[in-house]
Amino acid sequence: LLGLLTRRTVAANEPVFWIGDHGDTLYVVERGQVAVTAPDVRGEHVLLNTLGPGGLFGELSLLDGGPRSATVRAITECSLFELQRDAFH
């Protein structure tokens, strides 16, 4: 599995992806922290989760290839492992 992963660095306060983006990648946090948010009925982003090393996100889009169901943004500089859908299959 490790041979299928690629490493990505994301600067603090930068998005990893936005809600509604096309998705085909699962991410595992190697270093740093990310915030997972989604808009409420008023359109304000609500914090759903904070993930640190070992946390994973993006699994729904990895499995179904659908649009992202939340926004993920780096809280601190992050190192992420990525698993692309094609490599997964």
N, CA, C and O atoms as a MOPAC input file, in Angstrom:
PM7 MOZYME 1SCF
protein

 N      0.82800 1    -1.20100 1     0.00000 1
 C      0.00000 1     0.00000 1     0.00000 1
 C      0.86500 1     1.25500 1     0.00000 1
 O      0.56000 1     2.22300 1    -0.69600 1
 N      1.93700 1     1.23800 1     0.77500 1
 C      2.80200 1     2.40800 1     0.85900 1
 C      3.34200 1     2.79300 1    -0.51700 1
 O      3.52000 1     3.97700 1    -0.80100 1
 N      3.59800 1     1.81900 1    -1.36000 1
 C      4.09100 1     2.09500 1    -2.70600 1
 C      3.08600 1     2.81300 1    -3.58500 1
 O      3.46600 1     3.39100 1    -4.60300 1
 N      1.81600 1     2.79000 1    -3.22000 1
 C      0.76700 1     3.45400 1    -4.00700 1
 C      0.51500 1     4.89000 1    -3.54900 1
 O     -0.15600 1     5.65400 1    -4.24300 1
 N      1.04900 1     5.25700 1    -2.38700 1
 C      0.81100 1     6.58900 1    -1.83100 1
 C      1.81400 1     7.59700 1    -2.36600 1
 O      2.97200 1     7.26900 1    -2.62400 1
 N      1.34800 1     8.83300 1    -2.52900 1
 C      2.23400 1     9.94200 1    -2.84100 1
 C      2.13000 1    10.94700 1    -1.70500 1
 O      1.12300 1    10.98800 1    -0.99800 1
 N      3.16000 1    11.75000 1    -1.53100 1
 C      3.19000 1    12.72600 1    -0.44300 1
 C      2.87900 1    14.11000 1    -1.00900 1
 O      3.33500 1    14.46800 1    -2.09500 1
 N      2.10200 1    14.87200 1    -0.26200 1
 C      1.72700 1    16.23900 1    -0.63600 1
 C      1.89900 1    17.13900 1     0.58400 1
 O      1.52200 1    16.76600 1     1.69500 1
 N      2.46500 1    18.31500 1     0.37700 1
 C      2.59200 1    19.30700 1     1.43900 1
 C      1.58800 1    20.42000 1     1.18800 1
 O      1.45500 1    20.90500 1     0.06500 1
 N      0.88100 1    20.82100 1     2.24100 1
 C     -0.11500 1    21.89700 1     2.15600 1
 C      0.25400 1    22.94700 1     3.20200 1
 O      0.46000 1    22.62100 1     4.37100 1
 N      0.33600 1    24.20800 1     2.77500 1
 C      0.67800 1    25.29900 1     3.68500 1
 C     -0.47600 1    25.57300 1     4.64200 1
 O     -1.63200 1    25.27900 1     4.33400 1
 N     -0.15700 1    26.13300 1     5.79300 1
 C     -1.17900 1    26.50900 1     6.77500 1
 C     -2.20900 1    27.42500 1     6.13000 1
 O     -1.85900 1    28.31000 1     5.34800 1
 N     -3.48000 1    27.21200 1     6.45900 1
 C     -4.63300 1    27.98600 1     5.98100 1
 C     -4.99400 1    27.75900 1     4.52000 1
 O     -5.89400 1    28.42100 1     4.00500 1
 N     -4.32200 1    26.84800 1     3.84700 1
 C     -4.64700 1    26.53600 1     2.45700 1
 C     -5.63500 1    25.37100 1     2.39600 1
 O     -5.57300 1    24.46300 1     3.22500 1
 N     -6.54800 1    25.39400 1     1.41600 1
 C     -7.47900 1    24.26600 1     1.28900 1
 C     -6.80300 1    23.04600 1     0.67500 1
 O     -5.93800 1    23.15800 1    -0.19400 1
 N     -7.21900 1    21.88700 1     1.15000 1
 C     -6.84600 1    20.63500 1     0.49500 1
 C     -7.84300 1    20.41000 1    -0.64500 1
 O     -7.46100 1    20.05000 1    -1.75800 1
 N     -9.13300 1    20.62800 1    -0.34500 1
 C    -10.18800 1    20.65100 1    -1.36200 1
 C    -11.40800 1    21.35700 1    -0.79100 1
 O    -11.53600 1    21.54400 1     0.41800 1
 N    -12.30900 1    21.74800 1    -1.70500 1
 C    -13.55300 1    22.44900 1    -1.35700 1
 C    -14.73700 1    21.51800 1    -1.52200 1
 O    -14.71400 1    20.61000 1    -2.35200 1
 N    -15.76500 1    21.74500 1    -0.73200 1
 C    -17.01000 1    21.00900 1    -0.88900 1
 C    -17.49600 1    21.17200 1    -2.33800 1
 O    -17.45500 1    22.26700 1    -2.89900 1
 N    -17.94700 1    20.08000 1    -2.92200 1
 C    -18.42900 1    20.09900 1    -4.29600 1
 C    -17.37500 1    19.80700 1    -5.34300 1
 O    -17.71800 1    19.49800 1    -6.48500 1
 N    -16.07700 1    19.89600 1    -4.98200 1
 C    -15.01600 1    19.54500 1    -5.93400 1
 C    -15.14700 1    18.08200 1    -6.33100 1
 O    -15.63200 1    17.25400 1    -5.56000 1
 N    -14.70500 1    17.77700 1    -7.55500 1
 C    -14.61900 1    16.37900 1    -7.97800 1
 C    -13.61900 1    15.68900 1    -7.06100 1
 O    -12.57500 1    16.25800 1    -6.74300 1
 N    -13.92400 1    14.49300 1    -6.64100 1
 C    -13.03100 1    13.78900 1    -5.72700 1
 C    -12.69000 1    12.39800 1    -6.20700 1
 O    -13.54700 1    11.66100 1    -6.69500 1
 N    -11.41500 1    12.04600 1    -6.05900 1
 C    -10.97500 1    10.69100 1    -6.38400 1
 C     -9.76800 1    10.28700 1    -5.54900 1
 O     -9.02800 1     9.37300 1    -5.91300 1
 N     -9.57300 1    10.97700 1    -4.41800 1
 C     -8.36700 1    10.75500 1    -3.62100 1
 C     -8.69600 1    10.67000 1    -2.13200 1
 O     -9.48400 1    11.46200 1    -1.61500 1
 N     -8.09000 1     9.70900 1    -1.45400 1
 C     -8.13900 1     9.58600 1    -0.00700 1
 C     -6.84400 1    10.19200 1     0.53400 1
 O     -5.78800 1    10.05300 1    -0.08300 1
 N     -6.92300 1    10.85500 1     1.67100 1
 C     -5.75600 1    11.48700 1     2.29400 1
 C     -5.55100 1    10.93900 1     3.69600 1
 O     -6.51200 1    10.66900 1     4.41700 1
 N     -4.28000 1    10.77800 1     4.07900 1
 C     -3.89600 1    10.41400 1     5.43300 1
 C     -2.94200 1    11.49800 1     5.92300 1
 O     -1.96200 1    11.82200 1     5.25200 1
 N     -3.23200 1    12.05400 1     7.09100 1
 C     -2.37800 1    13.10300 1     7.64600 1
 C     -1.11800 1    12.45000 1     8.21200 1
 O     -1.18600 1    11.61400 1     9.11300 1
 N      0.02600 1    12.84700 1     7.66800 1
 C      1.30400 1    12.37900 1     8.20200 1
 C      1.77900 1    13.32800 1     9.31100 1
 O      2.23100 1    12.89000 1    10.36900 1
 N      1.66600 1    14.64400 1     9.04400 1
 C      2.13900 1    15.66100 1     9.98100 1
 C      1.24600 1    16.88300 1     9.85700 1
 O      0.85500 1    17.25000 1     8.74900 1
 N      0.91800 1    17.51800 1    10.97500 1
 C      0.10400 1    18.72200 1    10.97700 1
 C     -1.34400 1    18.43100 1    11.35200 1
 O     -1.67800 1    17.34500 1    11.82400 1
 N     -2.20300 1    19.44500 1    11.12500 1
 C     -3.63100 1    19.31000 1    11.43300 1
 C     -4.46000 1    19.94000 1    10.32300 1
 O     -4.07300 1    20.94000 1     9.72000 1
 N     -5.62300 1    19.32000 1    10.06900 1
 C     -6.58400 1    19.84700 1     9.10700 1
 C     -7.93300 1    20.01600 1     9.78700 1
 O     -8.24100 1    19.33600 1    10.76600 1
 N     -8.74200 1    20.94200 1     9.24700 1
 C    -10.11000 1    21.15500 1     9.71700 1
 C    -11.06800 1    20.71600 1     8.62400 1
 O    -10.89400 1    21.06300 1     7.45600 1
 N    -12.07200 1    19.95700 1     9.00700 1
 C    -13.12100 1    19.51100 1     8.09300 1
 C    -14.35800 1    20.35200 1     8.39700 1
 O    -14.84800 1    20.34600 1     9.52600 1
 N    -14.86800 1    21.07600 1     7.39500 1
 C    -16.02400 1    21.95400 1     7.59000 1
 C    -17.06300 1    21.73900 1     6.50100 1
 O    -16.76400 1    21.22200 1     5.42500 1
 N    -18.28400 1    22.14500 1     6.80400 1
 C    -19.38500 1    22.11700 1     5.82800 1
 C    -20.32900 1    23.26000 1     6.17800 1
 O    -20.43400 1    23.64500 1     7.34300 1
 N    -21.01400 1    23.80200 1     5.17800 1
 C    -21.92300 1    24.92200 1     5.45700 1
 C    -23.20000 1    24.45700 1     6.15200 1
 O    -23.71400 1    23.36700 1     5.89600 1
 N    -23.69700 1    25.32500 1     7.04500 1
 C    -24.99500 1    25.06500 1     7.66800 1
 C    -26.08500 1    25.67300 1     6.78600 1
 O    -25.79700 1    26.11100 1     5.67200 1
 N    -27.31200 1    25.70700 1     7.25600 1
 C    -28.43700 1    26.20600 1     6.45500 1
 C    -28.30100 1    27.68500 1     6.10200 1
 O    -28.92500 1    28.14900 1     5.14800 1
 N    -27.49400 1    28.43100 1     6.85800 1
 C    -27.26500 1    29.84800 1     6.56400 1
 C    -26.04900 1    30.06100 1     5.67400 1
 O    -25.73600 1    31.19400 1     5.30700 1
 N    -25.35500 1    28.96400 1     5.32100 1
 C    -24.17500 1    29.06500 1     4.47300 1
 C    -22.88100 1    29.31700 1     5.22700 1
 O    -21.83500 1    29.51400 1     4.60900 1
 N    -22.93600 1    29.31500 1     6.55100 1
 C    -21.73300 1    29.51100 1     7.36200 1
 C    -21.05300 1    28.16600 1     7.60000 1
 O    -21.70600 1    27.16900 1     7.90900 1
 N    -19.72600 1    28.15900 1     7.45000 1
 C    -18.99900 1    26.90200 1     7.62500 1
 C    -18.93400 1    26.50800 1     9.09500 1
 O    -18.57300 1    27.30900 1     9.95700 1
 N    -19.29100 1    25.26300 1     9.35700 1
 C    -19.31200 1    24.69400 1    10.69800 1
 C    -18.20700 1    23.64500 1    10.77500 1
 O    -18.06000 1    22.82100 1     9.87200 1
 N    -17.43500 1    23.68000 1    11.85600 1
 C    -16.37200 1    22.70200 1    12.05400 1
 C    -16.98100 1    21.34300 1    12.37100 1
 O    -17.72000 1    21.20100 1    13.34500 1
 N    -16.67100 1    20.34500 1    11.54900 1
 C    -17.15500 1    18.98600 1    11.75900 1
 C    -16.13200 1    18.13400 1    12.50200 1
 O    -16.48500 1    17.28100 1    13.31600 1
 N    -14.84500 1    18.38400 1    12.20100 1
 C    -13.80300 1    17.56700 1    12.80800 1
 C    -12.45100 1    18.24000 1    12.61000 1
 O    -12.26600 1    19.03200 1    11.68500 1
 N    -11.52100 1    17.91700 1    13.48000 1
 C    -10.12200 1    18.30200 1    13.34600 1
 C     -9.31800 1    17.02000 1    13.34700 1
 O     -9.48700 1    16.18000 1    14.23200 1
 N     -8.44100 1    16.86000 1    12.36000 1
 C     -7.66900 1    15.62700 1    12.22700 1
 C     -6.18400 1    15.91700 1    12.31000 1
 O     -5.70100 1    16.90500 1    11.75700 1
 N     -5.46200 1    15.04900 1    13.00500 1
 C     -4.01500 1    15.14300 1    13.11400 1
 C     -3.37400 1    13.90300 1    12.53200 1
 O     -4.02000 1    13.15600 1    11.79600 1
 N     -2.10500 1    13.67200 1    12.85300 1
 C     -1.38500 1    12.51700 1    12.31300 1
 C     -2.15400 1    11.21100 1    12.47800 1
 O     -2.63400 1    10.87400 1    13.56000 1
 N     -2.25300 1    10.49100 1    11.36700 1
 C     -2.99500 1     9.22900 1    11.33800 1
 C     -4.43800 1     9.38800 1    10.92100 1
 O     -5.08500 1     8.40500 1    10.56200 1
 N     -4.96900 1    10.62500 1    10.95900 1
 C     -6.34500 1    10.86600 1    10.53600 1
 C     -6.48500 1    10.71400 1     9.03600 1
 O     -5.55900 1    11.02100 1     8.28500 1
 N     -7.63300 1    10.24400 1     8.60100 1
 C     -7.85000 1    10.12300 1     7.16000 1
 C     -9.16200 1    10.77800 1     6.76400 1
 O    -10.10100 1    10.86500 1     7.55500 1
 N     -9.20300 1    11.23900 1     5.51600 1
 C    -10.39400 1    11.89400 1     4.98300 1
 C    -10.40300 1    11.72200 1     3.47600 1
 O     -9.37700 1    11.42500 1     2.86300 1
 N    -11.57800 1    11.91300 1     2.88600 1
 C    -11.73300 1    11.77000 1     1.44200 1
 C    -12.13200 1    10.37500 1     1.01000 1
 O    -12.14500 1    10.06800 1    -0.18200 1
 N    -12.46000 1     9.52200 1     1.98500 1
 C    -12.76200 1     8.12700 1     1.65800 1
 C    -14.04000 1     7.96300 1     0.84100 1
 O    -14.12900 1     7.04600 1     0.02400 1
 N    -15.02600 1     8.82600 1     1.04300 1
 C    -16.26600 1     8.69300 1     0.26900 1
 C    -16.01100 1     8.88500 1    -1.21400 1
 O    -16.48300 1     8.09900 1    -2.03500 1
 N    -15.26400 1     9.92900 1    -1.56100 1
 C    -14.97400 1    10.17600 1    -2.97000 1
 C    -14.04400 1     9.12200 1    -3.55200 1
 O    -14.11400 1     8.82200 1    -4.74400 1
 N    -13.17200 1     8.55800 1    -2.72000 1
 C    -12.31400 1     7.47400 1    -3.19500 1
 C    -13.17800 1     6.29800 1    -3.63400 1
 O    -12.91200 1     5.67100 1    -4.65900 1
 N    -14.21100 1     6.00500 1    -2.85200 1
 C    -15.05200 1     4.84500 1    -3.13800 1
 C    -16.05500 1     5.08900 1    -4.25300 1
 O    -16.25000 1     4.23200 1    -5.11500 1
 N    -16.70600 1     6.28100 1    -4.24000 1
 C    -17.77300 1     6.48600 1    -5.22800 1
 C    -17.42900 1     7.47000 1    -6.34300 1
 O    -18.20200 1     7.60600 1    -7.29100 1
 N    -16.29300 1     8.15800 1    -6.25700 1
 C    -15.89500 1     9.10000 1    -7.29900 1
 C    -16.77400 1    10.33000 1    -7.37200 1
 O    -16.69600 1    11.09100 1    -8.33700 1
 N    -17.61100 1    10.53800 1    -6.36700 1
 C    -18.54000 1    11.66600 1    -6.37100 1
 C    -17.89900 1    12.95000 1    -5.86900 1
 O    -16.71800 1    12.96900 1    -5.52300 1
 N    -18.68200 1    14.02100 1    -5.83000 1
 C    -18.16300 1    15.30500 1    -5.36000 1
 C    -17.87700 1    15.27900 1    -3.85800 1
 O    -18.44800 1    14.48400 1    -3.11200 1
 N    -16.99200 1    16.15600 1    -3.44300 1
 C    -16.61300 1    16.25600 1    -2.03400 1
 C    -17.80000 1    16.70800 1    -1.20000 1
 O    -18.54200 1    17.60200 1    -1.60700 1
 N    -17.98300 1    16.09700 1    -0.03900 1
 C    -19.12700 1    16.40600 1     0.82600 1
 C    -18.76400 1    17.39900 1     1.92600 1
 O    -19.61600 1    17.75700 1     2.73800 1
 N    -17.50900 1    17.84900 1     1.96200 1
 C    -17.05200 1    18.81800 1     2.95400 1
 C    -15.83200 1    19.54700 1     2.39300 1
 O    -15.26600 1    19.14500 1     1.37600 1
 N    -15.44300 1    20.61700 1     3.06600 1
 C    -14.20900 1    21.33500 1     2.75000 1
 C    -13.16500 1    20.93100 1     3.77500 1
 O    -13.47100 1    20.80500 1     4.96000 1
 N    -11.93300 1    20.72700 1     3.32400 1
 C    -10.82900 1    20.42800 1     4.23500 1
 C     -9.73700 1    21.46900 1     3.99000 1
 O     -9.30000 1    21.69100 1     2.86100 1
 N     -9.31300 1    22.09900 1     5.08700 1
 C     -8.29700 1    23.14700 1     5.03100 1
 C     -7.21300 1    22.83100 1     6.06300 1
 O     -7.50900 1    22.34600 1     7.15500 1
 N     -5.96100 1    23.10800 1     5.70800 1
 C     -4.84800 1    22.90300 1     6.63100 1
 C     -4.90800 1    23.96200 1     7.73400 1
 O     -5.03200 1    25.15300 1     7.44800 1
 N     -4.82300 1    23.53600 1     8.96700 1
 C     -4.72700 1    24.46000 1    10.10200 1
 C     -3.26800 1    24.87800 1    10.26400 1
 O     -2.95800 1    26.05400 1    10.45700 1
 N     -2.39000 1    23.89900 1    10.18200 1
 C     -0.94900 1    24.12400 1    10.22800 1
 C     -0.37000 1    23.58500 1     8.92600 1
 O     -1.08200 1    22.94300 1     8.15400 1
 N      0.89700 1    23.83600 1     8.67800 1
 C      1.51200 1    23.19400 1     7.52000 1
 C      1.36000 1    21.68600 1     7.69000 1
 O      1.59900 1    21.14800 1     8.77100 1
 N      0.96200 1    21.01400 1     6.62100 1
 C      0.67300 1    19.58500 1     6.69300 1
 C      1.45100 1    18.80400 1     5.65100 1
 O      1.73900 1    19.28700 1     4.55700 1
 N      1.77400 1    17.59700 1     6.02600 1
 C      2.27000 1    16.60500 1     5.08500 1
 C      1.19600 1    15.52900 1     5.02400 1
 O      0.81500 1    14.95800 1     6.04600 1
 N      0.71900 1    15.26100 1     3.83100 1
 C     -0.37200 1    14.30900 1     3.62300 1
 C      0.08200 1    13.18800 1     2.69600 1
 O      0.87000 1    13.41300 1     1.77800 1
 N     -0.40900 1    12.00300 1     2.93700 1
 C     -0.27200 1    10.91300 1     1.98000 1
 C     -1.55400 1    10.87800 1     1.16900 1
 O     -2.64400 1    11.02900 1     1.72100 1
 N     -1.43300 1    10.67800 1    -0.14200 1
 C     -2.58700 1    10.60900 1    -1.03600 1
 C     -2.67300 1     9.21700 1    -1.65700 1
 O     -1.66400 1     8.62600 1    -2.04300 1
 N     -3.89900 1     8.71200 1    -1.74200 1
 C     -4.16400 1     7.46800 1    -2.46400 1
 C     -5.19700 1     7.76700 1    -3.52900 1
 O     -6.34700 1     8.07200 1    -3.21300 1
 N     -4.79800 1     7.68400 1    -4.79000 1
 C     -5.68600 1     7.95600 1    -5.91400 1
 C     -6.64100 1     6.78500 1    -6.14700 1
 O     -6.29800 1     5.63400 1    -5.87900 1
 N     -7.82000 1     7.08300 1    -6.64100 1
 C     -8.85200 1     6.06800 1    -6.87900 1
 C     -8.37500 1     4.97300 1    -7.84000 1
 O     -8.62700 1     3.79000 1    -7.61000 1
 N     -7.68100 1     5.37100 1    -8.92000 1
 C     -7.18900 1     4.38100 1    -9.88800 1
 C     -6.20500 1     3.40300 1    -9.23400 1
 O     -6.25700 1     2.20100 1    -9.49400 1
 N     -5.31300 1     3.91900 1    -8.39000 1
 C     -4.35600 1     3.05300 1    -7.69200 1
 C     -5.07500 1     2.13600 1    -6.70600 1
 O     -4.69400 1     0.97800 1    -6.53500 1
 N     -6.11800 1     2.66000 1    -6.05800 1
 C     -6.90800 1     1.88600 1    -5.10800 1
 C     -7.54700 1     0.68900 1    -5.79800 1
 O     -7.53600 1    -0.42200 1    -5.26800 1
 N     -8.11000 1     0.92400 1    -6.99400 1
 C     -8.75300 1    -0.17900 1    -7.72500 1
 C     -7.71500 1    -1.11800 1    -8.30400 1
 O     -8.06800 1    -2.10400 1    -8.95100 1

